[in-house]
Short mmCIF file of C-alpha atoms in Angstrom, two decimals:
data_model
loop_
_atom_site.label_atom_id
_atom_site.label_comp_id
_atom_site.label_asym_id
_atom_site.label_seq_id
_atom_site.Cartn_x
_atom_site.Cartn_y
_atom_site.Cartn_z
CA MET A 583 0.00 0.00 0.00
CA SER A 584 1.38 3.40 -0.97
CA TYR A 585 0.95 6.57 1.09
CA SER A 586 2.09 9.20 -1.36
CA SER A 587 0.44 12.30 0.00
CA SER A 588 -0.05 14.05 3.30
CA ALA A 589 -3.83 13.79 2.91
CA THR A 590 -3.64 10.06 2.37
CA ALA A 591 -1.42 9.66 5.39
CA THR A 592 -3.80 11.75 7.48
CA GLY A 593 -6.76 9.65 6.42
CA ALA A 594 -4.90 6.47 7.20
CA LEU A 595 -3.96 7.78 10.62
CA GLU A 596 -7.51 8.73 11.48
CA GLY A 597 -9.23 5.68 10.08
CA ALA A 598 -6.78 2.86 10.67
CA SER A 599 -8.06 1.87 14.08
CA ALA A 600 -11.60 1.55 12.85
CA LYS A 601 -10.56 -1.12 10.34
CA ARG A 602 -8.69 -3.26 12.85
CA GLY A 603 -9.41 -5.07 16.08
CA LEU A 604 -9.65 -2.91 19.21
CA TRP A 605 -9.51 -3.68 22.91
CA SER A 606 -13.05 -3.89 24.22
CA SER A 607 -12.32 -1.69 27.24
CA ARG A 608 -9.70 0.18 29.23
CA LEU A 609 -9.46 -2.83 31.56
CA ALA A 610 -8.68 -5.14 28.63
CA PHE A 611 -5.78 -2.93 27.56
CA ILE A 612 -4.49 -2.67 31.14
CA LEU A 613 -4.57 -6.45 31.57
CA ALA A 614 -2.82 -7.00 28.23
CA ALA A 615 -0.15 -4.35 28.83
CA THR A 616 0.38 -5.56 32.40
CA GLY A 617 0.62 -9.11 31.10
CA SER A 618 3.35 -7.97 28.74
CA ALA A 619 5.21 -6.09 31.46
CA VAL A 620 4.84 -8.83 34.06
CA GLY A 621 7.16 -11.63 33.09
CA LEU A 622 10.29 -13.47 34.12
CA GLY A 623 11.85 -10.07 34.83
CA ASN A 624 9.47 -9.55 37.75
CA ILE A 625 9.44 -13.01 39.26
CA TRP A 626 12.93 -14.20 38.30
CA LYS A 627 15.18 -11.18 37.85
CA PHE A 628 13.79 -8.53 40.23
CA PRO A 629 14.17 -10.63 43.41
CA TYR A 630 17.75 -11.64 42.73
CA ILE A 631 18.99 -8.20 41.63
CA THR A 632 17.29 -6.74 44.72
CA GLY A 633 19.13 -9.31 46.79
CA GLU A 634 22.43 -8.53 45.10
CA ASN A 635 22.03 -4.78 45.65
CA GLY A 636 21.05 -4.57 49.31
CA GLY A 637 17.24 -4.60 49.37
CA GLY A 638 15.24 -1.56 50.46
CA ALA A 639 17.45 1.25 49.14
CA PHE A 640 17.59 -0.45 45.74
CA VAL A 641 13.78 -0.84 45.73
CA LEU A 642 13.33 2.86 46.51
CA VAL A 643 15.62 3.93 43.66
CA TYR A 644 13.85 1.47 41.37
CA LEU A 645 10.46 3.06 42.16
CA VAL A 646 11.82 6.53 41.38
CA CYS A 647 13.20 5.25 38.07
CA ILE A 648 9.84 3.71 37.14
CA ALA A 649 8.19 7.10 37.65
CA ALA A 650 10.86 9.23 35.97
CA VAL A 651 11.91 6.98 33.07
CA GLY A 652 9.50 4.08 32.63
CA ILE A 653 6.15 5.86 32.65
CA PRO A 654 7.16 8.74 30.29
CA ILE A 655 8.47 6.31 27.65
CA MET A 656 5.49 3.99 28.03
CA MET A 657 3.12 6.91 27.44
CA ALA A 658 5.13 7.88 24.35
CA GLU A 659 5.04 4.35 22.91
CA VAL A 660 1.30 3.89 23.49
CA LEU A 661 0.69 7.35 22.05
CA ILE A 662 2.67 6.53 18.89
CA GLY A 663 0.76 3.28 18.45
CA ARG A 664 -2.66 4.87 18.81
CA ARG A 665 -1.72 7.90 16.73
CA GLY A 666 -0.52 5.71 13.86
CA GLY A 667 -3.12 2.97 14.29
CA ARG A 668 -0.85 0.43 12.59
CA SER A 669 2.07 -1.85 13.35
CA PRO A 670 5.00 -0.10 15.07
CA VAL A 671 6.96 0.30 11.83
CA ASN A 672 4.03 1.69 9.86
CA SER A 673 2.71 3.83 12.71
CA ILE A 674 5.99 5.73 12.91
CA ARG A 675 6.21 5.93 9.12
CA LEU A 676 2.70 7.41 8.88
CA ILE A 677 3.33 9.90 11.69
CA ALA A 678 6.60 10.94 10.03
CA GLU A 679 4.76 11.52 6.73
CA ARG A 680 2.06 13.57 8.42
CA ASP A 681 4.53 15.72 10.35
CA LYS A 682 6.86 15.98 7.30
CA LEU A 683 9.71 14.20 9.10
CA ASN A 684 12.50 12.05 7.71
CA PRO A 685 11.05 8.63 6.69
CA ALA A 686 14.12 6.99 8.24
CA TRP A 687 12.37 7.33 11.62
CA LYS A 688 10.57 4.08 10.79
CA LEU A 689 13.85 2.40 11.84
CA VAL A 690 12.72 3.00 15.44
CA GLY A 691 9.85 0.58 14.84
CA ILE A 692 12.10 -1.87 13.02
CA ILE A 693 14.55 -1.91 15.94
CA GLY A 694 11.70 -2.62 18.36
CA VAL A 695 10.17 -5.42 16.29
CA LEU A 696 13.60 -7.01 15.78
CA ALA A 697 14.36 -6.81 19.49
CA ALA A 698 11.04 -8.46 20.42
CA PHE A 699 11.63 -11.26 17.89
CA LEU A 700 15.16 -11.98 19.12
CA ILE A 701 14.12 -11.86 22.78
CA LEU A 702 11.26 -14.31 22.26
CA SER A 703 13.59 -16.81 20.59
CA PHE A 704 15.56 -17.35 23.83
CA TYR A 705 12.80 -16.26 26.24
CA SER A 706 10.82 -19.24 24.99
CA VAL A 707 13.70 -21.53 25.98
CA ILE A 708 13.59 -20.15 29.55
CA GLY A 709 9.79 -20.44 29.53
CA GLY A 710 10.34 -24.08 28.64
CA TRP A 711 12.44 -24.51 31.78
CA ALA A 712 9.45 -23.33 33.84
CA VAL A 713 7.15 -25.80 32.05
CA SER A 714 9.63 -28.59 32.80
CA TYR A 715 9.89 -27.66 36.48
CA VAL A 716 6.12 -27.91 37.01
CA GLY A 717 6.40 -31.64 36.42
CA THR A 718 9.58 -31.88 38.48
CA ALA A 719 7.97 -30.15 41.48
CA ALA A 720 4.63 -31.97 41.18
CA SER A 721 6.31 -35.39 41.08
CA GLY A 722 7.96 -34.77 44.46
CA GLU A 723 11.41 -35.10 42.88
CA LEU A 724 12.64 -32.01 44.76
CA ALA A 725 11.79 -33.40 48.21
CA GLY A 726 14.79 -33.99 50.47
CA GLN A 727 17.35 -33.15 47.82
CA THR A 728 20.74 -31.63 48.59
CA ALA A 729 22.08 -28.48 46.91
CA GLU A 730 24.30 -30.66 44.75
CA SER A 731 21.44 -32.88 43.57
CA ILE A 732 19.19 -29.87 42.85
CA GLY A 733 22.04 -28.38 40.83
CA ALA A 734 22.38 -31.68 39.01
CA ILE A 735 18.68 -31.61 38.04
CA PHE A 736 19.07 -28.16 36.49
CA SER A 737 22.38 -29.05 34.82
CA GLY A 738 20.83 -32.23 33.49
CA LEU A 739 18.00 -30.25 31.91
CA LEU A 740 20.39 -27.80 30.23
CA SER A 741 22.61 -30.58 28.92
CA ASP A 742 19.72 -32.41 27.19
CA PRO A 743 18.91 -30.72 23.86
CA GLY A 744 16.01 -33.08 23.14
CA THR A 745 14.19 -32.25 26.37
CA LEU A 746 14.87 -28.53 25.96
CA LEU A 747 13.52 -28.65 22.40
CA LEU A 748 10.35 -30.37 23.61
CA TRP A 749 9.57 -27.72 26.23
CA HIS A 750 10.64 -24.85 23.95
CA THR A 751 8.18 -26.21 21.36
CA VAL A 752 5.38 -26.52 23.92
CA PHE A 753 5.92 -22.95 25.11
CA MET A 754 6.02 -21.48 21.58
CA ALA A 755 2.87 -23.44 20.68
CA LEU A 756 1.07 -21.93 23.69
CA VAL A 757 2.08 -18.44 22.53
CA MET A 758 1.13 -19.01 18.88
CA VAL A 759 -2.30 -20.46 19.68
CA VAL A 760 -3.27 -17.28 21.51
CA VAL A 761 -1.80 -14.78 19.03
CA ALA A 762 -3.37 -16.54 16.03
CA ARG A 763 -6.86 -15.89 17.42
CA GLY A 764 -6.50 -12.12 17.15
CA VAL A 765 -7.02 -9.20 19.52
CA ARG A 766 -10.30 -9.99 21.28
CA ALA A 767 -10.65 -13.75 20.83
CA GLY A 768 -6.95 -14.37 21.46
CA LEU A 769 -4.95 -11.72 23.32
CA GLU A 770 -7.80 -10.19 25.32
CA ARG A 771 -9.44 -13.47 26.30
CA ALA A 772 -6.11 -15.02 27.32
CA VAL A 773 -4.99 -12.14 29.54
CA SER A 774 -8.44 -11.88 31.13
CA ILE A 775 -7.85 -15.41 32.44
CA LEU A 776 -4.08 -15.50 32.89
CA MET A 777 -3.59 -12.19 34.71
CA PRO A 778 -6.17 -12.77 37.49
CA GLY A 779 -4.83 -16.32 37.73
CA LEU A 780 -1.28 -15.00 38.07
CA PHE A 781 -2.25 -12.62 40.88
CA LEU A 782 -4.15 -15.37 42.75
CA LEU A 783 -1.22 -17.79 42.47
CA LEU A 784 1.23 -15.12 43.58
CA ILE A 785 -0.91 -14.22 46.60
CA ALA A 786 -1.20 -17.92 47.47
CA VAL A 787 2.60 -18.25 47.51
CA VAL A 788 2.90 -15.04 49.57
CA VAL A 789 0.43 -16.46 52.13
CA TYR A 790 2.51 -19.64 52.25
CA ALA A 791 5.65 -17.53 52.75
CA MET A 792 3.98 -15.91 55.76
CA THR A 793 4.03 -19.30 57.51
CA THR A 794 7.82 -19.61 57.36
CA GLY A 795 8.43 -17.36 60.37
CA HIS A 796 10.67 -15.07 58.31
CA PHE A 797 8.07 -12.86 56.62
CA GLY A 798 8.92 -9.85 58.81
CA GLU A 799 12.58 -10.22 57.87
CA ALA A 800 11.63 -10.17 54.18
CA VAL A 801 9.46 -7.05 54.66
CA SER A 802 12.34 -5.26 56.38
CA PHE A 803 14.77 -6.35 53.68
CA LEU A 804 12.51 -5.01 50.91
CA PHE A 805 11.15 -1.84 52.47
CA GLN A 806 13.70 -0.62 55.01
CA PRO A 807 16.30 1.35 53.04
CA ASP A 808 19.95 0.99 53.99
CA PHE A 809 21.76 3.35 51.64
CA SER A 810 25.16 2.11 52.83
CA LYS A 811 24.46 -1.04 50.80
CA LEU A 812 23.59 0.86 47.63
CA THR A 813 26.38 1.39 45.10
CA THR A 814 26.55 3.45 41.92
CA GLU A 815 26.30 0.20 39.99
CA GLY A 816 23.15 -0.65 41.95
CA VAL A 817 21.54 2.65 40.93
CA LEU A 818 22.30 1.94 37.27
CA VAL A 819 20.95 -1.61 37.58
CA ALA A 820 17.73 -0.18 39.08
CA LEU A 821 17.48 2.33 36.25
CA GLY A 822 18.04 -0.33 33.62
CA HIS A 823 15.55 -2.76 35.12
CA ALA A 824 12.89 -0.08 35.53
CA PHE A 825 13.19 0.53 31.80
CA PHE A 826 13.17 -3.11 30.70
CA THR A 827 10.52 -4.45 33.08
CA LEU A 828 7.79 -2.36 31.41
CA SER A 829 8.46 -3.96 27.99
CA LEU A 830 9.83 -0.70 26.59
CA GLY A 831 12.01 -0.47 23.49
CA MET A 832 10.46 -3.69 22.08
CA ALA A 833 7.62 -2.08 20.05
CA ILE A 834 5.12 -3.97 22.21
CA MET A 835 3.42 -0.94 23.72
CA MET A 836 3.21 0.62 20.25
CA ALA A 837 1.53 -2.54 18.93
CA TYR A 838 -0.87 -2.72 21.87
CA GLY A 839 -1.46 1.05 21.68
CA SER A 840 -2.58 0.66 18.05
CA TYR A 841 -5.58 -1.32 19.33
CA LEU A 842 -6.47 1.29 21.99
CA PRO A 843 -9.77 3.13 21.31
CA LYS A 844 -9.89 6.91 21.33
CA GLY A 845 -11.18 8.41 24.55
CA ILE A 846 -9.22 6.11 26.86
CA SER A 847 -6.60 8.03 28.83
CA ILE A 848 -3.08 7.03 27.86
CA ALA A 849 -1.63 8.63 31.00
CA LYS A 850 -3.97 6.87 33.44
CA THR A 851 -3.59 3.48 31.78
CA SER A 852 0.22 3.77 31.62
CA ILE A 853 0.41 4.69 35.29
CA THR A 854 -1.95 1.83 36.21
CA VAL A 855 0.10 -0.69 34.24
CA SER A 856 3.31 0.56 35.89
CA VAL A 857 1.79 0.30 39.37
CA MET A 858 0.49 -3.23 38.72
CA ASP A 859 3.82 -4.33 37.26
CA THR A 860 5.67 -2.96 40.28
CA ALA A 861 3.18 -4.58 42.66
CA VAL A 862 3.86 -7.98 41.09
CA ALA A 863 7.62 -7.48 41.46
CA LEU A 864 7.26 -6.56 45.14
CA LEU A 865 4.84 -9.42 45.79
CA ALA A 866 7.36 -11.76 44.15
CA GLY A 867 9.96 -10.51 46.61
CA LEU A 868 7.56 -11.11 49.52
CA ALA A 869 6.90 -14.61 48.18
CA ILE A 870 10.52 -15.57 47.62
CA PHE A 871 12.63 -13.92 50.35
CA PRO A 872 10.84 -15.48 53.37
CA ILE A 873 11.47 -18.91 51.85
CA VAL A 874 15.10 -18.01 51.18
CA PHE A 875 15.65 -16.65 54.72
CA ALA A 876 13.84 -19.60 56.31
CA ASN A 877 16.36 -21.95 54.74
CA GLY A 878 19.43 -19.88 55.62
CA MET A 879 20.13 -19.00 51.99
CA GLU A 880 21.51 -15.83 50.44
CA PRO A 881 19.01 -13.40 48.84
CA GLY A 882 21.63 -12.39 46.27
CA ALA A 883 21.90 -15.89 44.82
CA GLY A 884 21.92 -14.55 41.27
CA PRO A 885 20.13 -16.03 38.25
CA GLY A 886 20.10 -19.48 39.89
CA LEU A 887 17.67 -18.23 42.57
CA ILE A 888 14.54 -19.54 40.82
CA PHE A 889 15.78 -22.79 39.29
CA GLN A 890 18.27 -23.89 41.96
CA THR A 891 17.92 -22.03 45.26
CA LEU A 892 14.10 -22.04 45.50
CA PRO A 893 13.69 -25.69 44.39
CA LEU A 894 16.08 -26.66 47.19
CA ALA A 895 13.98 -24.65 49.65
CA PHE A 896 10.69 -26.12 48.43
CA GLY A 897 12.20 -29.59 48.78
CA GLN A 898 12.91 -28.99 52.48
CA MET A 899 9.58 -27.40 53.49
CA PRO A 900 6.17 -28.80 54.52
CA MET A 901 3.82 -28.89 51.50
CA GLY A 902 6.82 -27.88 49.42
CA SER A 903 5.78 -30.01 46.43
CA LEU A 904 2.36 -28.34 46.24
CA PHE A 905 3.59 -24.78 46.57
CA GLY A 906 6.63 -25.44 44.40
CA THR A 907 4.26 -26.61 41.67
CA LEU A 908 2.07 -23.52 42.14
CA PHE A 909 5.13 -21.30 41.95
CA PHE A 910 6.28 -22.73 38.61
CA VAL A 911 2.72 -22.55 37.20
CA LEU A 912 2.85 -18.87 38.22
CA LEU A 913 6.15 -18.52 36.37
CA ILE A 914 4.59 -20.07 33.24
CA PHE A 915 1.66 -17.63 33.37
CA ALA A 916 4.05 -14.69 33.63
CA ALA A 917 6.24 -15.94 30.79
CA TRP A 918 3.22 -16.82 28.61
CA THR A 919 1.64 -13.35 28.75
CA SER A 920 5.01 -11.78 27.92
CA GLY A 921 5.63 -14.27 25.11
CA ILE A 922 2.29 -13.36 23.53
CA SER A 923 3.21 -9.67 23.54
CA LEU A 924 6.68 -10.31 22.11
CA LEU A 925 5.25 -12.12 19.07
CA GLU A 926 2.46 -9.59 18.41
CA PRO A 927 4.51 -6.72 16.82
CA LEU A 928 5.95 -8.97 14.10
CA VAL A 929 2.61 -10.67 13.43
CA GLU A 930 0.88 -7.29 13.14
CA TRP A 931 3.55 -6.12 10.66
CA LEU A 932 3.27 -9.29 8.53
CA GLU A 933 -0.50 -8.86 8.34
CA GLU A 934 -0.11 -5.31 7.02
CA GLN A 935 3.02 -5.51 4.93
CA LYS A 936 2.70 -8.97 3.39
CA GLY A 937 -1.09 -9.22 3.30
CA MET A 938 -1.07 -12.47 5.28
CA ASN A 939 -4.09 -13.44 7.32
CA ARG A 940 -3.74 -13.70 11.10
CA THR A 941 -3.14 -17.46 11.21
CA ILE A 942 -0.51 -17.52 8.46
CA SER A 943 1.36 -14.50 9.85
CA THR A 944 1.42 -16.10 13.31
CA LEU A 945 2.74 -19.37 11.91
CA ALA A 946 5.43 -17.59 9.88
CA ALA A 947 6.61 -15.41 12.78
CA GLY A 948 6.27 -18.15 15.39
CA LEU A 949 8.12 -20.82 13.41
CA ALA A 950 10.94 -18.40 12.58
CA CYS A 951 11.26 -17.57 16.27
CA TRP A 952 11.09 -21.26 17.23
CA GLY A 953 13.84 -22.06 14.72
CA LEU A 954 16.17 -19.38 16.08
CA GLY A 955 15.46 -20.68 19.57
CA ILE A 956 17.02 -24.02 18.60
CA ALA A 957 20.36 -22.24 18.24
CA SER A 958 20.00 -20.99 21.83
CA ILE A 959 19.18 -24.51 23.01
CA LEU A 960 22.25 -25.98 21.33
CA SER A 961 24.45 -23.21 22.75
CA LEU A 962 23.64 -24.56 26.23
CA ASN A 963 25.14 -27.96 25.42
CA LEU A 964 26.41 -29.19 22.03
CA TRP A 965 27.46 -25.70 20.88
CA SER A 966 28.59 -24.44 24.28
CA ASP A 967 32.05 -23.65 22.89
CA VAL A 968 30.69 -21.75 19.86
CA THR A 969 31.13 -17.98 20.23
CA PRO A 970 30.09 -16.41 16.88
CA LEU A 971 31.45 -12.92 17.63
CA GLY A 972 34.21 -13.98 19.99
CA MET A 973 36.82 -12.19 17.88
CA PHE A 974 35.51 -8.91 19.32
CA ALA A 975 36.48 -8.15 22.92
CA MET A 976 32.93 -7.03 23.81
CA PHE A 977 31.53 -10.44 22.82
CA GLU A 978 34.37 -12.64 23.97
CA GLY A 979 33.18 -15.92 25.49
CA LYS A 980 29.51 -15.28 24.65
CA THR A 981 27.54 -18.23 23.28
CA ILE A 982 24.58 -17.72 20.94
CA PHE A 983 22.23 -17.60 23.96
CA ASP A 984 24.46 -15.07 25.73
CA LEU A 985 24.90 -13.04 22.56
CA LEU A 986 21.16 -12.70 21.90
CA ASP A 987 20.60 -11.67 25.51
CA PHE A 988 23.43 -9.12 25.39
CA LEU A 989 22.48 -7.62 22.00
CA THR A 990 18.85 -7.11 22.97
CA ALA A 991 19.18 -6.03 26.62
CA ASN A 992 22.27 -3.86 26.22
CA ILE A 993 21.99 -2.46 22.69
CA LEU A 994 18.62 -2.77 20.95
CA LEU A 995 16.29 -2.00 23.88
CA PRO A 996 18.04 1.09 25.22
CA LEU A 997 18.65 2.32 21.67
CA GLY A 998 14.98 1.83 20.81
CA GLY A 999 13.81 3.53 24.01
CA LEU A 1000 16.18 6.44 23.48
CA LEU A 1001 14.96 6.98 19.92
CA VAL A 1002 11.30 6.79 21.00
CA ALA A 1003 11.93 9.51 23.61
CA VAL A 1004 13.73 11.69 21.06
CA PHE A 1005 11.12 11.12 18.33
CA ALA A 1006 8.12 11.87 20.55
CA GLY A 1007 9.78 14.53 22.67
CA TRP A 1008 11.59 16.53 19.99
CA PHE A 1009 10.07 15.79 16.58
CA MET A 1010 6.38 14.90 16.81
CA SER A 1011 3.88 17.73 16.60
CA LYS A 1012 3.28 19.13 20.07
CA GLN A 1013 -0.38 19.66 19.25
CA ALA A 1014 -0.72 16.02 18.18
CA LEU A 1015 0.82 14.93 21.49
CA LYS A 1016 -1.61 17.14 23.41
CA ASN A 1017 -4.57 15.79 21.45
CA GLU A 1018 -3.65 12.17 22.18
CA LEU A 1019 -2.84 12.65 25.86
CA SER A 1020 -5.63 15.10 26.82
CA LEU A 1021 -3.69 16.28 29.87
CA SER A 1022 -3.87 19.58 31.72
CA GLU A 1023 -1.28 22.10 30.56
CA SER A 1024 0.88 21.63 33.67
CA SER A 1025 0.75 17.82 33.48
CA PHE A 1026 1.60 17.89 29.78
CA LYS A 1027 4.59 20.17 30.38
CA LEU A 1028 5.86 17.88 33.15
CA TRP A 1029 5.61 14.81 30.91
CA HIS A 1030 7.00 16.55 27.82
CA ASN A 1031 9.98 18.11 29.57
CA THR A 1032 10.79 14.84 31.37
CA LEU A 1033 10.66 12.98 28.05
CA ARG A 1034 12.77 15.60 26.27
CA TYR A 1035 15.49 16.19 28.85
CA PHE A 1036 15.69 13.72 31.72
CA THR A 1037 14.60 10.43 30.15
CA PRO A 1038 17.01 10.40 27.17
CA VAL A 1039 19.97 11.24 29.43
CA ALA A 1040 19.02 8.47 31.89
CA VAL A 1041 18.64 5.88 29.13
CA LEU A 1042 21.89 7.03 27.51
CA VAL A 1043 23.73 6.59 30.84
CA VAL A 1044 22.42 3.01 31.09
CA PHE A 1045 23.35 2.40 27.43
CA ILE A 1046 26.95 3.57 27.95
CA TYR A 1047 27.25 1.70 31.25
CA ASN A 1048 26.06 -1.57 29.70
CA LEU A 1049 28.63 -1.30 26.91
CA SER A 1050 31.54 -0.30 29.14
#
């Protein structure tokens, strides 16, 4: 489809949403966006980086970063999506045409879609670990195990490419089934079940954690700031995680924003999603740290906290098999909702650009992602000594799995977020921004100035730090 004139572009911008699926309500969008934001980052990464960086002071800095960096960029991404009413790439292209900007700005959308695709390829492998551990916990295999034997279970999983491929396939199939059904019948219906289910499971594990006798210790660790334990590196980690936990820089919020009806407040929904995402992260800490403290373990156990430290704890505790199973079901729900959102931007683009129907575009995108995921699986075992870019010092020793993680988290996401802030803050029509946001003059100025000045500098600092 060609958009050769400003009038054509304007018509496309104003009428696009009417021709496509829309969220049925504000709540539907909030559940979907929260489902995207709530993922392994909340339940896996947030607890262990909080543990590594001293607890309460880190949490406080993290909350400030959510407000000052995360929410402004989320509002910008949702705004771009609704303003363009198309896939991330085409939304930015149409806005650029309307505002007579350089068409190269569409690269911002391309970067986001590429990042989401690459992330899902290895995210699905980790989601497969969670699927595998549901069976492991339910069978009682964790009961009475030593740290060495729990480590052997995890190592055994990683060393078996056939088993990893099976669970990677199951996870990708779960994602594709939902996305193929479209906005209301697929995405909206899935999150309306999965998100309440996730919250109920998380609360159940928190209630269980209250019985350990160490809940008060966990509350103090999370909410009593000790700034002597906070380092400059910890502040930058908090800033980086605040940015990534909200699914920013991946084109997801642009894709979801393109289905957002007019009249629904972008500011209120973005703030609500951020609050819910943060609540899940804090609840995850309250669920995990009492169990860790009750078993005399270290809260800063690193990435192994979920798949090695906690399974050992569940294996030693009364009703550990039941609540261990619930915990890994919770992890699947979180990963599933995020996986759905990661596939959506590419599927939406294939529908528009290639004229594919929803099912075919989902199969094409999903199978491509599944295929790339096989390389990540093999890098954990048979290809563990393969380092494709090892000739460069920055990538030395990085397997395919490590490389995909590094490229997305440290380069593509911050670059995408930085460009979104610059595009919306400095180049988009100010009147268009005001029309989409419908804020009071003072609130608009606060958001606009934060997006123009503070947010890009903060993201740039994280970008430089990650590459140093």
